[in-house]
PDB file of C-alpha atoms and ligand atoms in Angstrom:
ATOM      1  CA  MET A   2     -18.343 -40.609 -61.025  1.00  0.00           C
ATOM      2  CA  SER A   3     -15.169 -42.275 -59.735  1.00  0.00           C
ATOM      3  CA  SER A   4     -11.967 -40.313 -59.994  1.00  0.00           C
ATOM      4  CA  PRO A   5      -9.581 -41.093 -62.853  1.00  0.00           C
ATOM      5  CA  LYS A   6      -6.881 -43.684 -62.138  1.00  0.00           C
ATOM      6  CA  LYS A   7      -3.771 -41.674 -62.914  1.00  0.00           C
ATOM      7  CA  CYS A   8      -4.781 -38.068 -62.809  1.00  0.00           C
ATOM      8  CA  LYS A   9      -2.401 -36.660 -60.234  1.00  0.00           C
ATOM      9  CA  LEU A  10       0.278 -35.279 -62.428  1.00  0.00           C
ATOM     10  CA  PRO A  11       2.330 -32.162 -61.970  1.00  0.00           C
ATOM     11  CA  LEU A  12       0.950 -29.719 -64.507  1.00  0.00           C
ATOM     12  CA  THR A  13       3.328 -27.774 -66.695  1.00  0.00           C
ATOM     13  CA  SER A  14       1.082 -24.762 -67.032  1.00  0.00           C
ATOM     14  CA  ALA A  15      -2.330 -23.588 -65.937  1.00  0.00           C
ATOM     15  CA  ASP A  16      -1.504 -25.160 -62.598  1.00  0.00           C
ATOM     16  CA  SER A  17      -4.352 -23.702 -60.618  1.00  0.00           C
ATOM     17  CA  ALA A  18      -7.708 -25.413 -60.479  1.00  0.00           C
ATOM     18  CA  GLU A  19      -9.244 -22.105 -61.474  1.00  0.00           C
ATOM     19  CA  ALA A  20      -7.087 -21.581 -64.548  1.00  0.00           C
ATOM     20  CA  GLU A  21      -8.893 -21.190 -67.833  1.00  0.00           C
ATOM     21  CA  VAL A  22      -6.862 -21.341 -71.022  1.00  0.00           C
ATOM     22  CA  PHE A  23      -9.617 -20.636 -73.480  1.00  0.00           C
ATOM     23  CA  SER A  24     -10.013 -17.065 -74.604  1.00  0.00           C
ATOM     24  CA  LEU A  25     -12.924 -15.680 -76.558  1.00  0.00           C
ATOM     25  CA  SER A  26     -10.612 -12.971 -77.829  1.00  0.00           C
ATOM     26  CA  ALA A  27      -7.996 -15.369 -79.260  1.00  0.00           C
ATOM     27  CA  SER A  28      -7.177 -14.131 -82.773  1.00  0.00           C
ATOM     28  CA  PRO A  29      -6.942 -16.371 -85.848  1.00  0.00           C
ATOM     29  CA  ALA A  30      -3.177 -15.734 -85.848  1.00  0.00           C
ATOM     30  CA  ALA A  31      -2.829 -16.869 -82.235  1.00  0.00           C
ATOM     31  CA  LEU A  32      -4.906 -19.945 -82.988  1.00  0.00           C
ATOM     32  CA  ALA A  33      -2.790 -20.695 -86.065  1.00  0.00           C
ATOM     33  CA  ALA A  34       0.323 -20.701 -83.876  1.00  0.00           C
ATOM     34  CA  VAL A  35      -1.314 -23.243 -81.554  1.00  0.00           C
ATOM     35  CA  ALA A  36      -2.417 -25.326 -84.543  1.00  0.00           C
ATOM     36  CA  LYS A  37       1.150 -25.546 -85.794  1.00  0.00           C
ATOM     37  CA  LYS A  38       2.301 -26.803 -82.385  1.00  0.00           C
ATOM     38  CA  LEU A  39      -0.412 -29.450 -82.388  1.00  0.00           C
ATOM     39  CA  ARG A  40       0.640 -30.623 -85.851  1.00  0.00           C
ATOM     40  CA  ARG A  41       4.264 -30.897 -84.733  1.00  0.00           C
ATOM     41  CA  HIS A  42       3.154 -32.931 -81.714  1.00  0.00           C
ATOM     42  CA  ILE A  43       1.042 -35.275 -83.886  1.00  0.00           C
ATOM     43  CA  VAL A  44       3.924 -35.975 -86.257  1.00  0.00           C
ATOM     44  CA  THR A  45       6.465 -36.374 -83.468  1.00  0.00           C
ATOM     45  CA  MET A  46       4.378 -38.598 -81.195  1.00  0.00           C
ATOM     46  CA  THR A  47       3.169 -40.972 -83.916  1.00  0.00           C
ATOM     47  CA  GLY A  48       6.696 -41.103 -85.365  1.00  0.00           C
ATOM     48  CA  LYS A  49       8.113 -41.994 -81.948  1.00  0.00           C
ATOM     49  CA  ALA A  50       5.380 -44.594 -81.358  1.00  0.00           C
ATOM     50  CA  GLY A  51       5.897 -46.089 -84.815  1.00  0.00           C
ATOM     51  CA  SER A  52       2.124 -46.410 -85.197  1.00  0.00           C
ATOM     52  CA  GLY A  53      -1.054 -44.396 -84.904  1.00  0.00           C
ATOM     53  CA  HIS A  54      -3.368 -42.315 -87.044  1.00  0.00           C
ATOM     54  CA  PRO A  55      -1.740 -39.094 -88.233  1.00  0.00           C
ATOM     55  CA  GLY A  56      -4.000 -38.363 -91.239  1.00  0.00           C
ATOM     56  CA  GLY A  57      -7.305 -37.967 -89.438  1.00  0.00           C
ATOM     57  CA  SER A  58      -5.569 -36.231 -86.542  1.00  0.00           C
ATOM     58  CA  LEU A  59      -4.032 -33.582 -88.790  1.00  0.00           C
ATOM     59  CA  SER A  60      -7.345 -32.895 -90.542  1.00  0.00           C
ATOM     60  CA  ALA A  61      -9.022 -32.048 -87.230  1.00  0.00           C
ATOM     61  CA  VAL A  62      -6.365 -29.692 -85.855  1.00  0.00           C
ATOM     62  CA  GLU A  63      -8.177 -26.392 -86.482  1.00  0.00           C
ATOM     63  CA  ILE A  64     -11.497 -27.775 -85.189  1.00  0.00           C
ATOM     64  CA  VAL A  65      -9.912 -28.947 -81.944  1.00  0.00           C
ATOM     65  CA  THR A  66      -7.812 -25.790 -81.571  1.00  0.00           C
ATOM     66  CA  ALA A  67     -10.810 -23.483 -82.038  1.00  0.00           C
ATOM     67  CA  LEU A  68     -12.752 -25.401 -79.403  1.00  0.00           C
ATOM     68  CA  TYR A  69     -10.061 -25.761 -76.726  1.00  0.00           C
ATOM     69  CA  PHE A  70      -8.395 -22.376 -77.174  1.00  0.00           C
ATOM     70  CA  LYS A  71     -11.364 -20.149 -77.955  1.00  0.00           C
ATOM     71  CA  MET A  72     -14.844 -21.550 -77.659  1.00  0.00           C
ATOM     72  CA  MET A  73     -15.024 -24.027 -74.791  1.00  0.00           C
ATOM     73  CA  ARG A  74     -15.284 -23.247 -71.107  1.00  0.00           C
ATOM     74  CA  HIS A  75     -12.915 -25.628 -69.303  1.00  0.00           C
ATOM     75  CA  LYS A  76     -10.293 -25.836 -66.565  1.00  0.00           C
ATOM     76  CA  PRO A  77      -7.190 -27.941 -67.231  1.00  0.00           C
ATOM     77  CA  GLY A  78      -6.439 -27.983 -63.507  1.00  0.00           C
ATOM     78  CA  ASP A  79      -9.874 -29.402 -62.771  1.00  0.00           C
ATOM     79  CA  PRO A  80     -10.705 -31.855 -65.592  1.00  0.00           C
ATOM     80  CA  ARG A  81     -13.992 -32.960 -63.991  1.00  0.00           C
ATOM     81  CA  TRP A  82     -15.270 -29.437 -63.261  1.00  0.00           C
ATOM     82  CA  PRO A  83     -19.042 -29.994 -63.425  1.00  0.00           C
ATOM     83  CA  ASP A  84     -19.731 -26.835 -65.447  1.00  0.00           C
ATOM     84  CA  ARG A  85     -17.177 -27.524 -68.175  1.00  0.00           C
ATOM     85  CA  ASP A  86     -18.177 -27.708 -71.799  1.00  0.00           C
ATOM     86  CA  ARG A  87     -17.664 -31.263 -73.029  1.00  0.00           C
ATOM     87  CA  PHE A  88     -15.659 -32.372 -76.061  1.00  0.00           C
ATOM     88  CA  ILE A  89     -16.423 -35.918 -77.173  1.00  0.00           C
ATOM     89  CA  LEU A  90     -13.955 -37.393 -79.658  1.00  0.00           C
ATOM     90  CA  SER A  91     -16.120 -39.982 -81.371  1.00  0.00           C
ATOM     91  CA  LYS A  92     -13.443 -40.801 -83.967  1.00  0.00           C
ATOM     92  CA  GLY A  93     -11.252 -42.161 -81.178  1.00  0.00           C
ATOM     93  CA  HIS A  94      -8.417 -43.188 -83.493  1.00  0.00           C
ATOM     94  CA  ALA A  95      -7.633 -39.462 -83.845  1.00  0.00           C
ATOM     95  CA  ALA A  96      -6.499 -39.476 -80.209  1.00  0.00           C
ATOM     96  CA  PRO A  97      -3.174 -37.753 -81.084  1.00  0.00           C
ATOM     97  CA  VAL A  98      -4.896 -34.466 -81.924  1.00  0.00           C
ATOM     98  CA  LEU A  99      -6.812 -34.519 -78.649  1.00  0.00           C
ATOM     99  CA  TYR A 100      -3.726 -35.459 -76.621  1.00  0.00           C
ATOM    100  CA  ALA A 101      -1.744 -32.658 -78.264  1.00  0.00           C
ATOM    101  CA  ALA A 102      -4.441 -30.109 -77.388  1.00  0.00           C
ATOM    102  CA  LEU A 103      -4.821 -31.365 -73.825  1.00  0.00           C
ATOM    103  CA  ALA A 104      -1.056 -31.198 -73.300  1.00  0.00           C
ATOM    104  CA  GLU A 105      -0.837 -27.664 -74.724  1.00  0.00           C
ATOM    105  CA  CYS A 106      -3.688 -26.650 -72.418  1.00  0.00           C
ATOM    106  CA  GLY A 107      -1.833 -28.088 -69.420  1.00  0.00           C
ATOM    107  CA  TYR A 108      -3.926 -31.156 -68.588  1.00  0.00           C
ATOM    108  CA  PHE A 109      -0.664 -33.121 -68.407  1.00  0.00           C
ATOM    109  CA  PRO A 110       2.979 -32.399 -69.264  1.00  0.00           C
ATOM    110  CA  ALA A 111       3.786 -32.330 -72.974  1.00  0.00           C
ATOM    111  CA  ASP A 112       6.643 -34.817 -72.565  1.00  0.00           C
ATOM    112  CA  GLN A 113       3.989 -37.469 -71.908  1.00  0.00           C
ATOM    113  CA  LEU A 114       3.119 -37.246 -75.610  1.00  0.00           C
ATOM    114  CA  LEU A 115       6.279 -39.180 -76.404  1.00  0.00           C
ATOM    115  CA  THR A 116       4.900 -42.162 -74.469  1.00  0.00           C
ATOM    116  CA  LEU A 117       1.978 -42.561 -76.894  1.00  0.00           C
ATOM    117  CA  ARG A 118       0.888 -46.199 -77.257  1.00  0.00           C
ATOM    118  CA  GLN A 119       3.441 -47.533 -74.757  1.00  0.00           C
ATOM    119  CA  MET A 120       2.328 -50.041 -72.123  1.00  0.00           C
ATOM    120  CA  ASP A 121       1.340 -48.141 -68.952  1.00  0.00           C
ATOM    121  CA  SER A 122       1.306 -44.801 -70.751  1.00  0.00           C
ATOM    122  CA  LEU A 123      -1.442 -42.317 -69.917  1.00  0.00           C
ATOM    123  CA  LEU A 124      -1.921 -42.013 -73.657  1.00  0.00           C
ATOM    124  CA  GLN A 125      -3.206 -45.135 -75.339  1.00  0.00           C
ATOM    125  CA  GLY A 126      -3.781 -45.519 -79.060  1.00  0.00           C
ATOM    126  CA  HIS A 127      -7.489 -44.919 -78.616  1.00  0.00           C
ATOM    127  CA  THR A 128      -8.960 -42.701 -75.921  1.00  0.00           C
ATOM    128  CA  ASP A 129      -9.543 -43.941 -72.365  1.00  0.00           C
ATOM    129  CA  CYS A 130     -11.542 -41.639 -70.112  1.00  0.00           C
ATOM    130  CA  ASN A 131     -10.444 -43.502 -66.991  1.00  0.00           C
ATOM    131  CA  LEU A 132      -6.790 -42.923 -67.752  1.00  0.00           C
ATOM    132  CA  THR A 133      -6.223 -39.572 -69.392  1.00  0.00           C
ATOM    133  CA  PRO A 134      -7.115 -36.276 -67.712  1.00  0.00           C
ATOM    134  CA  GLY A 135      -9.492 -34.309 -69.934  1.00  0.00           C
ATOM    135  CA  VAL A 136     -10.712 -37.267 -72.012  1.00  0.00           C
ATOM    136  CA  GLU A 137     -14.502 -37.506 -71.723  1.00  0.00           C
ATOM    137  CA  MET A 138     -15.210 -40.794 -73.483  1.00  0.00           C
ATOM    138  CA  SER A 139     -13.400 -44.047 -74.173  1.00  0.00           C
ATOM    139  CA  ALA A 140     -13.660 -44.433 -77.929  1.00  0.00           C
ATOM    140  CA  GLY A 141     -12.242 -46.322 -80.864  1.00  0.00           C
ATOM    141  CA  ALA A 142     -15.245 -48.371 -81.880  1.00  0.00           C
ATOM    142  CA  LEU A 143     -16.689 -45.906 -84.353  1.00  0.00           C
ATOM    143  CA  GLY A 144     -20.306 -44.766 -84.347  1.00  0.00           C
ATOM    144  CA  GLN A 145     -20.934 -44.382 -80.636  1.00  0.00           C
ATOM    145  CA  GLY A 146     -19.858 -40.848 -79.792  1.00  0.00           C
ATOM    146  CA  LEU A 147     -22.949 -38.981 -80.918  1.00  0.00           C
ATOM    147  CA  SER A 148     -25.209 -41.202 -78.789  1.00  0.00           C
ATOM    148  CA  PHE A 149     -22.896 -40.641 -75.820  1.00  0.00           C
ATOM    149  CA  ALA A 150     -22.828 -36.896 -76.463  1.00  0.00           C
ATOM    150  CA  LEU A 151     -26.617 -36.740 -76.626  1.00  0.00           C
ATOM    151  CA  GLY A 152     -26.787 -38.481 -73.249  1.00  0.00           C
ATOM    152  CA  VAL A 153     -24.380 -35.935 -71.775  1.00  0.00           C
ATOM    153  CA  ALA A 154     -26.377 -33.075 -73.309  1.00  0.00           C
ATOM    154  CA  LEU A 155     -29.670 -34.368 -71.913  1.00  0.00           C
ATOM    155  CA  ALA A 156     -28.057 -34.918 -68.498  1.00  0.00           C
ATOM    156  CA  GLY A 157     -26.974 -31.279 -68.525  1.00  0.00           C
ATOM    157  CA  ARG A 158     -30.529 -30.201 -69.234  1.00  0.00           C
ATOM    158  CA  LEU A 159     -31.859 -32.365 -66.365  1.00  0.00           C
ATOM    159  CA  ASP A 160     -29.195 -30.952 -64.036  1.00  0.00           C
ATOM    160  CA  LYS A 161     -30.078 -27.398 -65.121  1.00  0.00           C
ATOM    161  CA  LYS A 162     -26.487 -26.822 -66.292  1.00  0.00           C
ATOM    162  CA  ASP A 163     -25.684 -24.549 -69.171  1.00  0.00           C
ATOM    163  CA  TYR A 164     -22.657 -26.451 -70.468  1.00  0.00           C
ATOM    164  CA  ARG A 165     -22.459 -27.269 -74.159  1.00  0.00           C
ATOM    165  CA  VAL A 166     -21.474 -30.577 -75.729  1.00  0.00           C
ATOM    166  CA  TYR A 167     -19.321 -30.855 -78.844  1.00  0.00           C
ATOM    167  CA  ALA A 168     -18.942 -34.216 -80.599  1.00  0.00           C
ATOM    168  CA  LEU A 169     -16.357 -34.706 -83.342  1.00  0.00           C
ATOM    169  CA  LEU A 170     -17.169 -37.436 -85.864  1.00  0.00           C
ATOM    170  CA  GLY A 171     -15.415 -38.652 -88.965  1.00  0.00           C
ATOM    171  CA  ASP A 172     -17.255 -38.588 -92.266  1.00  0.00           C
ATOM    172  CA  GLY A 173     -16.431 -42.265 -92.840  1.00  0.00           C
ATOM    173  CA  GLU A 174     -17.764 -42.892 -89.353  1.00  0.00           C
ATOM    174  CA  CYS A 175     -21.154 -41.729 -90.611  1.00  0.00           C
ATOM    175  CA  ASP A 176     -21.441 -45.053 -92.436  1.00  0.00           C
ATOM    176  CA  GLU A 177     -22.428 -46.408 -89.020  1.00  0.00           C
ATOM    177  CA  GLY A 178     -26.194 -46.731 -88.491  1.00  0.00           C
ATOM    178  CA  GLN A 179     -25.915 -45.715 -84.848  1.00  0.00           C
ATOM    179  CA  VAL A 180     -24.896 -42.213 -85.914  1.00  0.00           C
ATOM    180  CA  TRP A 181     -28.275 -41.773 -87.584  1.00  0.00           C
ATOM    181  CA  GLU A 182     -30.193 -43.205 -84.633  1.00  0.00           C
ATOM    182  CA  ALA A 183     -28.455 -40.607 -82.463  1.00  0.00           C
ATOM    183  CA  ALA A 184     -29.152 -37.901 -85.057  1.00  0.00           C
ATOM    184  CA  MET A 185     -32.849 -38.747 -85.047  1.00  0.00           C
ATOM    185  CA  ALA A 186     -33.021 -38.828 -81.239  1.00  0.00           C
ATOM    186  CA  SER A 187     -31.102 -35.545 -80.843  1.00  0.00           C
ATOM    187  CA  ALA A 188     -33.615 -33.696 -82.998  1.00  0.00           C
ATOM    188  CA  HIS A 189     -36.535 -35.437 -81.290  1.00  0.00           C
ATOM    189  CA  PHE A 190     -35.283 -34.286 -77.888  1.00  0.00           C
ATOM    190  CA  LYS A 191     -34.500 -30.780 -79.225  1.00  0.00           C
ATOM    191  CA  ALA A 192     -30.929 -30.986 -77.908  1.00  0.00           C
ATOM    192  CA  ASP A 193     -29.897 -27.415 -78.695  1.00  0.00           C
ATOM    193  CA  ASN A 194     -26.890 -27.684 -76.347  1.00  0.00           C
ATOM    194  CA  LEU A 195     -25.389 -30.321 -78.667  1.00  0.00           C
ATOM    195  CA  VAL A 196     -23.115 -29.605 -81.629  1.00  0.00           C
ATOM    196  CA  ALA A 197     -21.800 -32.338 -83.910  1.00  0.00           C
ATOM    197  CA  ILE A 198     -18.783 -31.487 -86.005  1.00  0.00           C
ATOM    198  CA  ILE A 199     -17.997 -33.708 -88.967  1.00  0.00           C
ATOM    199  CA  ASP A 200     -14.358 -33.837 -90.010  1.00  0.00           C
ATOM    200  CA  ASN A 201     -15.332 -34.103 -93.650  1.00  0.00           C
ATOM    201  CA  ASN A 202     -11.963 -35.014 -95.128  1.00  0.00           C
ATOM    202  CA  GLY A 203     -13.521 -37.213 -97.818  1.00  0.00           C
ATOM    203  CA  GLN A 204     -11.535 -40.312 -96.895  1.00  0.00           C
ATOM    204  CA  GLN A 205     -11.760 -43.277 -94.560  1.00  0.00           C
ATOM    205  CA  ILE A 206      -9.596 -46.318 -93.885  1.00  0.00           C
ATOM    206  CA  ASP A 207      -9.771 -47.757 -97.415  1.00  0.00           C
ATOM    207  CA  GLY A 208      -9.696 -44.586 -99.442  1.00  0.00           C
ATOM    208  CA  TRP A 209     -12.256 -42.077-100.688  1.00  0.00           C
ATOM    209  CA  ASN A 210     -15.783 -42.210 -99.222  1.00  0.00           C
ATOM    210  CA  ARG A 211     -17.258 -41.743-102.682  1.00  0.00           C
ATOM    211  CA  ASP A 212     -15.792 -45.137-103.639  1.00  0.00           C
ATOM    212  CA  VAL A 213     -16.386 -46.984-100.345  1.00  0.00           C
ATOM    213  CA  MET A 214     -19.830 -45.662 -99.356  1.00  0.00           C
ATOM    214  CA  ASN A 215     -21.219 -42.498-100.873  1.00  0.00           C
ATOM    215  CA  LEU A 216     -22.571 -40.147 -98.185  1.00  0.00           C
ATOM    216  CA  GLU A 217     -24.030 -37.494-100.479  1.00  0.00           C
ATOM    217  CA  PRO A 218     -26.219 -35.539-100.329  1.00  0.00           C
ATOM    218  CA  PHE A 219     -24.670 -35.288 -96.893  1.00  0.00           C
ATOM    219  CA  PRO A 220     -25.880 -31.834 -95.689  1.00  0.00           C
ATOM    220  CA  ASP A 221     -29.405 -32.634 -96.934  1.00  0.00           C
ATOM    221  CA  LYS A 222     -29.423 -35.816 -94.867  1.00  0.00           C
ATOM    222  CA  TRP A 223     -28.629 -33.888 -91.664  1.00  0.00           C
ATOM    223  CA  ARG A 224     -31.302 -31.311 -92.517  1.00  0.00           C
ATOM    224  CA  ALA A 225     -33.811 -34.095 -93.117  1.00  0.00           C
ATOM    225  CA  PHE A 226     -32.956 -35.485 -89.677  1.00  0.00           C
ATOM    226  CA  GLY A 227     -33.883 -32.117 -88.148  1.00  0.00           C
ATOM    227  CA  TRP A 228     -30.487 -30.536 -87.588  1.00  0.00           C
ATOM    228  CA  GLN A 229     -29.423 -26.953 -88.120  1.00  0.00           C
ATOM    229  CA  THR A 230     -26.739 -27.587 -90.731  1.00  0.00           C
ATOM    230  CA  ILE A 231     -23.740 -25.342 -91.337  1.00  0.00           C
ATOM    231  CA  GLU A 232     -20.893 -25.958 -93.782  1.00  0.00           C
ATOM    232  CA  VAL A 233     -17.455 -24.420 -93.256  1.00  0.00           C
ATOM    233  CA  ASP A 234     -13.873 -24.659 -94.381  1.00  0.00           C
ATOM    234  CA  GLY A 235     -12.587 -26.758 -91.485  1.00  0.00           C
ATOM    235  CA  HIS A 236      -9.151 -25.147 -91.625  1.00  0.00           C
ATOM    236  CA  ASN A 237     -10.467 -21.582 -91.416  1.00  0.00           C
ATOM    237  CA  PHE A 238     -10.635 -20.272 -87.847  1.00  0.00           C
ATOM    238  CA  SER A 239     -12.971 -17.377 -88.652  1.00  0.00           C
ATOM    239  CA  GLN A 240     -15.505 -19.683 -90.284  1.00  0.00           C
ATOM    240  CA  LEU A 241     -15.263 -22.249 -87.492  1.00  0.00           C
ATOM    241  CA  THR A 242     -15.666 -19.616 -84.792  1.00  0.00           C
ATOM    242  CA  GLN A 243     -18.640 -18.033 -86.546  1.00  0.00           C
ATOM    243  CA  ALA A 244     -20.291 -21.435 -86.845  1.00  0.00           C
ATOM    244  CA  PHE A 245     -19.775 -22.256 -83.163  1.00  0.00           C
ATOM    245  CA  LYS A 246     -21.196 -18.842 -82.220  1.00  0.00           C
ATOM    246  CA  LYS A 247     -24.178 -19.310 -84.514  1.00  0.00           C
ATOM    247  CA  ALA A 248     -24.848 -22.739 -82.979  1.00  0.00           C
ATOM    248  CA  LYS A 249     -25.147 -21.071 -79.565  1.00  0.00           C
ATOM    249  CA  GLN A 250     -28.026 -18.944 -80.861  1.00  0.00           C
ATOM    250  CA  ILE A 251     -30.027 -21.862 -82.274  1.00  0.00           C
ATOM    251  CA  LYS A 252     -32.914 -22.901 -80.057  1.00  0.00           C
ATOM    252  CA  GLY A 253     -34.941 -26.113 -80.219  1.00  0.00           C
ATOM    253  CA  GLN A 254     -32.698 -28.166 -82.474  1.00  0.00           C
ATOM    254  CA  PRO A 255     -29.138 -29.538 -82.504  1.00  0.00           C
ATOM    255  CA  THR A 256     -26.506 -28.138 -84.855  1.00  0.00           C
ATOM    256  CA  VAL A 257     -24.132 -29.999 -87.120  1.00  0.00           C
ATOM    257  CA  ILE A 258     -21.084 -28.279 -88.548  1.00  0.00           C
ATOM    258  CA  ILE A 259     -19.839 -30.057 -91.643  1.00  0.00           C
ATOM    259  CA  ALA A 260     -16.209 -29.002 -91.714  1.00  0.00           C
ATOM    260  CA  HIS A 261     -14.570 -29.544 -95.083  1.00  0.00           C
ATOM    261  CA  THR A 262     -11.017 -30.617 -94.370  1.00  0.00           C
ATOM    262  CA  VAL A 263      -8.010 -32.294 -95.934  1.00  0.00           C
ATOM    263  CA  LYS A 264      -6.739 -35.547 -94.484  1.00  0.00           C
ATOM    264  CA  GLY A 265      -3.084 -35.145 -93.481  1.00  0.00           C
ATOM    265  CA  LYS A 266      -3.407 -31.340 -93.672  1.00  0.00           C
ATOM    266  CA  GLY A 267      -0.184 -29.401 -93.236  1.00  0.00           C
ATOM    267  CA  VAL A 268       2.293 -32.065 -94.375  1.00  0.00           C
ATOM    268  CA  SER A 269       2.544 -32.165 -98.167  1.00  0.00           C
ATOM    269  CA  PHE A 270       3.195 -35.892 -98.566  1.00  0.00           C
ATOM    270  CA  MET A 271       0.465 -36.833 -96.105  1.00  0.00           C
ATOM    271  CA  GLU A 272      -2.280 -34.651 -97.596  1.00  0.00           C
ATOM    272  CA  ASN A 273      -5.045 -36.750 -99.181  1.00  0.00           C
ATOM    273  CA  ASN A 274      -2.782 -39.772 -98.876  1.00  0.00           C
ATOM    274  CA  PRO A 275      -4.691 -42.772 -97.468  1.00  0.00           C
ATOM    275  CA  ASP A 276      -1.359 -44.452 -96.625  1.00  0.00           C
ATOM    276  CA  PHE A 277      -1.188 -42.163 -93.594  1.00  0.00           C
ATOM    277  CA  HIS A 278      -4.636 -43.042 -92.296  1.00  0.00           C
ATOM    278  CA  GLY A 279      -3.241 -45.610 -89.876  1.00  0.00           C
ATOM    279  CA  ALA A 280       0.510 -45.554 -90.392  1.00  0.00           C
ATOM    280  CA  ALA A 281       3.111 -43.415 -88.688  1.00  0.00           C
ATOM    281  CA  PRO A 282       5.793 -41.435 -90.491  1.00  0.00           C
ATOM    282  CA  ASN A 283       9.263 -43.012 -90.364  1.00  0.00           C
ATOM    283  CA  ALA A 284      12.255 -41.084 -89.022  1.00  0.00           C
ATOM    284  CA  ILE A 285      13.058 -39.416 -92.363  1.00  0.00           C
ATOM    285  CA  GLU A 286       9.408 -38.508 -92.913  1.00  0.00           C
ATOM    286  CA  VAL A 287       9.197 -37.034 -89.408  1.00  0.00           C
ATOM    287  CA  GLU A 288      12.180 -34.837 -90.188  1.00  0.00           C
ATOM    288  CA  LEU A 289      10.698 -33.710 -93.510  1.00  0.00           C
ATOM    289  CA  ALA A 290       7.316 -33.022 -91.930  1.00  0.00           C
ATOM    290  CA  LEU A 291       8.788 -30.994 -89.080  1.00  0.00           C
ATOM    291  CA  LYS A 292      10.705 -28.895 -91.614  1.00  0.00           C
ATOM    292  CA  GLU A 293       7.428 -28.093 -93.363  1.00  0.00           C
ATOM    293  CA  LEU A 294       5.887 -27.204 -90.021  1.00  0.00           C
ATOM    294  CA  GLU A 295       8.627 -24.744 -88.914  1.00  0.00           C
TER     295      GLU A 295
HETATM  296  C1  LIG B 303     -16.940 -49.934 -85.432  1.00  0.00           C
HETATM  297  C2  LIG B 303     -15.622 -49.773 -86.130  1.00  0.00           C
HETATM  298  N1  LIG B 303     -15.444 -50.305 -87.351  1.00  0.00           N
HETATM  299  C3  LIG B 303     -14.255 -50.173 -87.972  1.00  0.00           C
HETATM  300  C4  LIG B 303     -13.222 -49.511 -87.362  1.00  0.00           C
HETATM  301  C5  LIG B 303     -11.888 -49.401 -88.054  1.00  0.00           C
HETATM  302  N2  LIG B 303     -11.604 -48.053 -88.490  1.00  0.00           N
HETATM  303  C6  LIG B 303     -10.766 -47.251 -87.821  1.00  0.00           C
HETATM  304  S1  LIG B 303     -10.637 -45.735 -88.482  1.00  0.00           S
HETATM  305  C7  LIG B 303     -11.716 -46.141 -89.731  1.00  0.00           C
HETATM  306  C8  LIG B 303     -12.082 -45.144 -90.795  1.00  0.00           C
HETATM  307  C9  LIG B 303     -12.803 -43.986 -90.244  1.00  0.00           C
HETATM  308  O1  LIG B 303     -12.989 -43.009 -91.215  1.00  0.00           O
HETATM  309  P1  LIG B 303     -13.323 -41.536 -90.773  1.00  0.00           P
HETATM  310  O2  LIG B 303     -14.387 -41.594 -89.748  1.00  0.00           O
HETATM  311  O3  LIG B 303     -13.612 -40.736 -91.982  1.00  0.00           O
HETATM  312  O4  LIG B 303     -12.007 -41.075 -90.047  1.00  0.00           O
HETATM  313  P2  LIG B 303     -10.829 -40.151 -90.614  1.00  0.00           P
HETATM  314  O5  LIG B 303     -10.733 -40.354 -92.092  1.00  0.00           O
HETATM  315  O6  LIG B 303     -11.202 -38.756 -90.312  1.00  0.00           O
HETATM  316  O7  LIG B 303      -9.605 -40.600 -89.878  1.00  0.00           O
HETATM  317  C10 LIG B 303     -12.164 -47.440 -89.603  1.00  0.00           C
HETATM  318  C11 LIG B 303     -13.110 -48.088 -90.516  1.00  0.00           C
HETATM  319  C12 LIG B 303     -13.445 -48.977 -86.076  1.00  0.00           C
HETATM  320  N3  LIG B 303     -12.505 -48.297 -85.420  1.00  0.00           N
HETATM  321  N4  LIG B 303     -14.658 -49.102 -85.490  1.00  0.00           N
END
C-alpha cells in the first residue's frame, strides 16, 4: 500500500510509534469525559466550517469512543501498523466524529479540526484514506463500507493476522441493497473477526426511517442473514463494551451490534431534529451547544 500523501505531521500526544492510547481498563467515567470532548469538537468544527453533518456524528460518539479508547488495538504514531484493529466508517458523512476521535488519540493535532472542509485541509467533508492519518476507507457514497470491511476481514484471515474489523453503518444506510449483499457474504464466509455496528438513531436525511423506508423487523433481518445480533443502548459504555467483548467470543459467524441512539445526542435542540442532519450550527447555536456540553 502506498504511503498517505500528507501524513508527516507533528503529533500532539502519543508521539512514539509504539504508543497505544486504548486501555482495556478505561472506566465508563473516563470514557464519558472523552465523549464530551468529542461532542465539543463536533459542534465547534462544523460551526467553524459552516457545513457538515453534526446530527449523525453526535449519535455515534459513544460507539467511536468505546472503540478508540477501550476496545481497539491501534497506534496513533503508526497509523498503518499491520496488526492494528480496523475501524471502517461506512457512513462517511459522519467524518467529524471520526476526526475528533483521531485528533484526541494523537493521529494529528487537534487544531487541524478547525480546518474541516477547507480546500487543502487534511479533513475533508467525507473521509479520504489517502489524506487523513488513521482513516481506513474513503467513504461518503453510502452502502459500501460493509463490503470493504468484509474484504479487510478476509484479508486478515489469509494473512494469519488476529486483528478485528469494526464497521459503523447508519440505519438509513441499510436501505442500500449492497449492505445486504455484504451481510449475506459475511455470514457465508464465517467472518467472525468482523463486527458491524449500526448507529440506529431512527432518522436519515429526510426524516424518520419509519416514514421513508421501514427497516423493521431489523434485528430479525440480521439474524436471518446469519449474524449474531446484539442490541444495546448506544450511549451506554457498559453495554457497548460488553457487546464488543461478547463479539470476540463468537466463533463462525459475524456479529452485528444494533446500537439504539439519538440523532444529535447531547445538544438539546439538535436531538431528534432532522434539520441538523446536514446543516451546521450557527455562531449562536455553537455557543448554546458548548454551554450544554460544559
Ligand atoms: C449512495 C448515497 N445515496 C445518498 C446519499 C446522501 N445521504 C447522505 S447522508 C444520508 C442519510 C443517511 O442516513 P443514516 O445512514 O441513517 O445516517 P445518520 O442518520 O446516522 O446520519 C443520505 C441519504 C449518500 N451519501 N450516498
